[in-house]
Amino acid sequence: MKEKEMKEKDTLIRFGVSMPEELVKQFDERIAEQGYTNRSEAIRDLVRKSLLDSEWTKSDQVVAGTIVMVYDHHISNLPLYLMELQHKFHHEIISTMHVHLNHDQCLEILVVKGPLQRLRNLHQMIQIQKGVAYAELSVSHLGGVE
Ligand code: NI
């Protein structure tokens, strides 16, 4: 990662981009609110973020990220099913956090790594369950955990 950052720094490329004035104005206002002092850095962050978008990523690419879910633990068999599923994917799930949100609902965060397709499968199997109110897979890093 360090090597990659240095490489990026060493070979900066300048290029011109044309945009409608109003779009640039909105963008500048937004990034100033966020604390950017430099338009280029804001654009670099946007590009990095879009490159992590799982839609663009090859399904056999190894990635790291999180699956966040909210579910009702009173739905019969759901907690047991989710636990069985997590054991089935124990190679991909490297850490979990469980928060009891209220009397009924649980928030669970799975830190995952593995081929994107396998993480998508896990996410889908969670999402389609009755009682799961929310499930989102987020890719944070291309590559595994070294
Ligand atoms: Ni709970």
PDB file of C-alpha atoms and ligand atoms in Angstrom:
ATOM      1  CA  MET A   1       0.000   0.000   0.000  1.00  0.00           C
ATOM      2  CA  LYS A   2       2.775   2.424   0.950  1.00  0.00           C
ATOM      3  CA  GLU A   3       4.593   1.585  -2.232  1.00  0.00           C
ATOM      4  CA  LYS A   4       1.451   2.259  -4.211  1.00  0.00           C
ATOM      5  CA  GLU A   5       0.924   5.668  -2.572  1.00  0.00           C
ATOM      6  CA  MET A   6       4.501   6.691  -3.237  1.00  0.00           C
ATOM      7  CA  LYS A   7       4.273   5.536  -6.809  1.00  0.00           C
ATOM      8  CA  GLU A   8       1.118   7.578  -7.239  1.00  0.00           C
ATOM      9  CA  LYS A   9       2.886  10.638  -5.822  1.00  0.00           C
ATOM     10  CA  ASP A  10       5.911  10.190  -8.051  1.00  0.00           C
ATOM     11  CA  THR A  11       3.979  10.077 -11.281  1.00  0.00           C
ATOM     12  CA  LEU A  12       1.276  12.729 -11.092  1.00  0.00           C
ATOM     13  CA  ILE A  13      -0.393  13.345 -14.394  1.00  0.00           C
ATOM     14  CA  ARG A  14      -2.198  16.583 -15.163  1.00  0.00           C
ATOM     15  CA  PHE A  15      -5.166  16.540 -17.463  1.00  0.00           C
ATOM     16  CA  GLY A  16      -7.909  18.975 -18.387  1.00  0.00           C
ATOM     17  CA  VAL A  17     -11.564  18.223 -17.701  1.00  0.00           C
ATOM     18  CA  SER A  18     -14.433  20.308 -19.031  1.00  0.00           C
ATOM     19  CA  MET A  19     -17.499  20.676 -16.830  1.00  0.00           C
ATOM     20  CA  PRO A  20     -20.514  22.968 -16.737  1.00  0.00           C
ATOM     21  CA  GLU A  21     -19.818  25.994 -14.555  1.00  0.00           C
ATOM     22  CA  GLU A  22     -22.757  25.261 -12.272  1.00  0.00           C
ATOM     23  CA  LEU A  23     -21.528  21.710 -11.621  1.00  0.00           C
ATOM     24  CA  VAL A  24     -18.053  22.962 -10.704  1.00  0.00           C
ATOM     25  CA  LYS A  25     -19.597  25.613  -8.436  1.00  0.00           C
ATOM     26  CA  GLN A  26     -21.678  22.999  -6.605  1.00  0.00           C
ATOM     27  CA  PHE A  27     -18.684  20.702  -6.345  1.00  0.00           C
ATOM     28  CA  ASP A  28     -16.420  23.436  -4.945  1.00  0.00           C
ATOM     29  CA  GLU A  29     -19.045  24.400  -2.364  1.00  0.00           C
ATOM     30  CA  ARG A  30     -19.506  20.800  -1.285  1.00  0.00           C
ATOM     31  CA  ILE A  31     -15.807  19.998  -0.963  1.00  0.00           C
ATOM     32  CA  ALA A  32     -15.169  23.263   0.926  1.00  0.00           C
ATOM     33  CA  GLU A  33     -17.853  22.185   3.435  1.00  0.00           C
ATOM     34  CA  GLN A  34     -16.076  18.867   3.798  1.00  0.00           C
ATOM     35  CA  GLY A  35     -12.778  20.601   4.483  1.00  0.00           C
ATOM     36  CA  TYR A  36     -10.903  20.001   1.254  1.00  0.00           C
ATOM     37  CA  THR A  37      -8.498  22.811   0.432  1.00  0.00           C
ATOM     38  CA  ASN A  38      -7.628  21.361  -2.927  1.00  0.00           C
ATOM     39  CA  ARG A  39      -9.975  20.382  -5.764  1.00  0.00           C
ATOM     40  CA  SER A  40      -7.521  17.811  -7.107  1.00  0.00           C
ATOM     41  CA  GLU A  41      -7.463  15.874  -3.832  1.00  0.00           C
ATOM     42  CA  ALA A  42     -11.273  15.805  -3.761  1.00  0.00           C
ATOM     43  CA  ILE A  43     -11.392  14.469  -7.316  1.00  0.00           C
ATOM     44  CA  ARG A  44      -8.713  11.849  -6.531  1.00  0.00           C
ATOM     45  CA  ASP A  45     -10.826  10.658  -3.582  1.00  0.00           C
ATOM     46  CA  LEU A  46     -13.893  10.415  -5.810  1.00  0.00           C
ATOM     47  CA  VAL A  47     -11.974   8.370  -8.378  1.00  0.00           C
ATOM     48  CA  ARG A  48     -10.581   6.038  -5.681  1.00  0.00           C
ATOM     49  CA  LYS A  49     -14.082   5.571  -4.311  1.00  0.00           C
ATOM     50  CA  SER A  50     -15.563   4.799  -7.699  1.00  0.00           C
ATOM     51  CA  LEU A  51     -12.805   2.260  -8.408  1.00  0.00           C
ATOM     52  CA  LEU A  52     -13.907   0.384  -5.266  1.00  0.00           C
ATOM     53  CA  ASP A  53     -17.475   0.235  -6.552  1.00  0.00           C
ATOM     54  CA  SER A  54     -18.186  -3.460  -6.637  1.00  0.00           C
ATOM     55  CA  GLU A  55     -20.071  -3.103  -9.936  1.00  0.00           C
ATOM     56  CA  TRP A  56     -16.753  -2.423 -11.642  1.00  0.00           C
ATOM     57  CA  THR A  57     -14.775  -5.095  -9.871  1.00  0.00           C
ATOM     58  CA  LYS A  58     -14.135  -8.500 -11.421  1.00  0.00           C
ATOM     59  CA  SER A  59     -15.979 -11.192  -9.507  1.00  0.00           C
ATOM     60  CA  ASP A  60     -12.843 -13.284  -8.906  1.00  0.00           C
ATOM     61  CA  GLN A  61     -10.939 -10.296  -7.491  1.00  0.00           C
ATOM     62  CA  VAL A  62     -10.035 -10.699  -3.812  1.00  0.00           C
ATOM     63  CA  VAL A  63     -11.364  -7.763  -1.808  1.00  0.00           C
ATOM     64  CA  ALA A  64     -11.851  -6.724   1.808  1.00  0.00           C
ATOM     65  CA  GLY A  65     -14.851  -4.918   3.212  1.00  0.00           C
ATOM     66  CA  THR A  66     -17.879  -5.209   5.449  1.00  0.00           C
ATOM     67  CA  ILE A  67     -21.364  -6.599   5.455  1.00  0.00           C
ATOM     68  CA  VAL A  68     -23.654  -4.590   7.725  1.00  0.00           C
ATOM     69  CA  MET A  69     -27.045  -6.008   8.610  1.00  0.00           C
ATOM     70  CA  VAL A  70     -30.033  -5.266  10.807  1.00  0.00           C
ATOM     71  CA  TYR A  71     -32.387  -8.094  11.703  1.00  0.00           C
ATOM     72  CA  ASP A  72     -35.096  -9.129  14.117  1.00  0.00           C
ATOM     73  CA  HIS A  73     -33.765 -11.888  16.332  1.00  0.00           C
ATOM     74  CA  HIS A  74     -37.319 -12.990  17.259  1.00  0.00           C
ATOM     75  CA  ILE A  75     -37.965 -14.369  13.773  1.00  0.00           C
ATOM     76  CA  SER A  76     -37.822 -18.095  14.294  1.00  0.00           C
ATOM     77  CA  ASN A  77     -34.595 -19.805  13.224  1.00  0.00           C
ATOM     78  CA  LEU A  78     -33.093 -16.578  11.858  1.00  0.00           C
ATOM     79  CA  PRO A  79     -30.326 -16.202  14.492  1.00  0.00           C
ATOM     80  CA  LEU A  80     -29.489 -19.882  14.117  1.00  0.00           C
ATOM     81  CA  TYR A  81     -29.520 -19.657  10.328  1.00  0.00           C
ATOM     82  CA  LEU A  82     -27.242 -16.593  10.360  1.00  0.00           C
ATOM     83  CA  MET A  83     -24.825 -18.336  12.698  1.00  0.00           C
ATOM     84  CA  GLU A  84     -24.722 -21.487  10.549  1.00  0.00           C
ATOM     85  CA  LEU A  85     -24.126 -19.292   7.496  1.00  0.00           C
ATOM     86  CA  GLN A  86     -21.254 -17.497   9.191  1.00  0.00           C
ATOM     87  CA  HIS A  87     -19.639 -20.808  10.071  1.00  0.00           C
ATOM     88  CA  LYS A  88     -20.022 -21.888   6.460  1.00  0.00           C
ATOM     89  CA  PHE A  89     -18.163 -18.718   5.411  1.00  0.00           C
ATOM     90  CA  HIS A  90     -15.570 -18.800   8.202  1.00  0.00           C
ATOM     91  CA  HIS A  91     -12.731 -18.398   5.688  1.00  0.00           C
ATOM     92  CA  GLU A  92     -14.226 -15.119   4.477  1.00  0.00           C
ATOM     93  CA  ILE A  93     -15.440 -13.647   7.781  1.00  0.00           C
ATOM     94  CA  ILE A  94     -12.476 -12.350   9.754  1.00  0.00           C
ATOM     95  CA  SER A  95     -14.318 -10.436  12.469  1.00  0.00           C
ATOM     96  CA  THR A  96     -17.857  -9.753  13.653  1.00  0.00           C
ATOM     97  CA  MET A  97     -19.526  -7.225  15.897  1.00  0.00           C
ATOM     98  CA  HIS A  98     -23.023  -7.631  17.290  1.00  0.00           C
ATOM     99  CA  VAL A  99     -25.001  -4.771  18.836  1.00  0.00           C
ATOM    100  CA  HIS A 100     -28.438  -5.276  20.424  1.00  0.00           C
ATOM    101  CA  LEU A 101     -30.189  -2.165  19.058  1.00  0.00           C
ATOM    102  CA  ASN A 102     -33.406  -2.558  21.015  1.00  0.00           C
ATOM    103  CA  HIS A 103     -35.751  -5.274  22.270  1.00  0.00           C
ATOM    104  CA  ASP A 104     -36.166  -6.811  18.812  1.00  0.00           C
ATOM    105  CA  GLN A 105     -33.410  -5.694  16.481  1.00  0.00           C
ATOM    106  CA  CYS A 106     -29.758  -6.575  16.188  1.00  0.00           C
ATOM    107  CA  LEU A 107     -27.097  -4.737  14.202  1.00  0.00           C
ATOM    108  CA  GLU A 108     -24.294  -6.966  13.023  1.00  0.00           C
ATOM    109  CA  ILE A 109     -21.110  -5.998  11.202  1.00  0.00           C
ATOM    110  CA  LEU A 110     -19.060  -8.677   9.455  1.00  0.00           C
ATOM    111  CA  VAL A 111     -15.559  -7.812   8.308  1.00  0.00           C
ATOM    112  CA  VAL A 112     -15.007  -9.920   5.215  1.00  0.00           C
ATOM    113  CA  LYS A 113     -12.300 -10.720   2.725  1.00  0.00           C
ATOM    114  CA  GLY A 114     -12.255 -13.046  -0.235  1.00  0.00           C
ATOM    115  CA  PRO A 115     -13.270 -13.291  -3.879  1.00  0.00           C
ATOM    116  CA  LEU A 116     -15.968 -10.692  -4.534  1.00  0.00           C
ATOM    117  CA  GLN A 117     -18.351 -13.270  -5.956  1.00  0.00           C
ATOM    118  CA  ARG A 118     -18.238 -15.302  -2.762  1.00  0.00           C
ATOM    119  CA  LEU A 119     -18.862 -12.204  -0.629  1.00  0.00           C
ATOM    120  CA  ARG A 120     -21.789 -11.313  -2.897  1.00  0.00           C
ATOM    121  CA  ASN A 121     -23.202 -14.807  -2.372  1.00  0.00           C
ATOM    122  CA  LEU A 122     -22.927 -14.437   1.394  1.00  0.00           C
ATOM    123  CA  HIS A 123     -24.572 -11.006   1.234  1.00  0.00           C
ATOM    124  CA  GLN A 124     -27.420 -12.325  -0.921  1.00  0.00           C
ATOM    125  CA  MET A 125     -28.059 -15.263   1.377  1.00  0.00           C
ATOM    126  CA  ILE A 126     -28.361 -12.839   4.293  1.00  0.00           C
ATOM    127  CA  GLN A 127     -30.466 -10.273   2.457  1.00  0.00           C
ATOM    128  CA  ILE A 128     -33.175 -12.636   1.243  1.00  0.00           C
ATOM    129  CA  GLN A 129     -33.989 -13.942   4.716  1.00  0.00           C
ATOM    130  CA  LYS A 130     -37.291 -12.971   6.289  1.00  0.00           C
ATOM    131  CA  GLY A 131     -36.565 -10.719   9.252  1.00  0.00           C
ATOM    132  CA  VAL A 132     -33.492  -9.106   7.740  1.00  0.00           C
ATOM    133  CA  ALA A 133     -34.417  -5.423   7.431  1.00  0.00           C
ATOM    134  CA  TYR A 134     -31.129  -4.261   5.956  1.00  0.00           C
ATOM    135  CA  ALA A 135     -28.022  -5.874   4.505  1.00  0.00           C
ATOM    136  CA  GLU A 136     -25.293  -4.059   2.622  1.00  0.00           C
ATOM    137  CA  LEU A 137     -21.967  -5.248   1.259  1.00  0.00           C
ATOM    138  CA  SER A 138     -19.344  -2.545   1.077  1.00  0.00           C
ATOM    139  CA  VAL A 139     -15.963  -3.050  -0.587  1.00  0.00           C
ATOM    140  CA  SER A 140     -13.269  -0.995   1.158  1.00  0.00           C
ATOM    141  CA  HIS A 141     -10.093  -2.401  -0.306  1.00  0.00           C
ATOM    142  CA  LEU A 142      -9.069  -4.215  -3.470  1.00  0.00           C
ATOM    143  CA  GLY A 143      -6.853  -7.085  -2.466  1.00  0.00           C
ATOM    144  CA  GLY A 144      -6.740  -9.226   0.634  1.00  0.00           C
ATOM    145  CA  VAL A 145      -5.434  -8.549   4.108  1.00  0.00           C
ATOM    146  CA  GLU A 146      -1.674  -9.035   4.235  1.00  0.00           C
TER     147      GLU A 146
HETATM  148 NI    NI B   1     -28.805  -8.841  19.421  1.00  0.00          NI
END
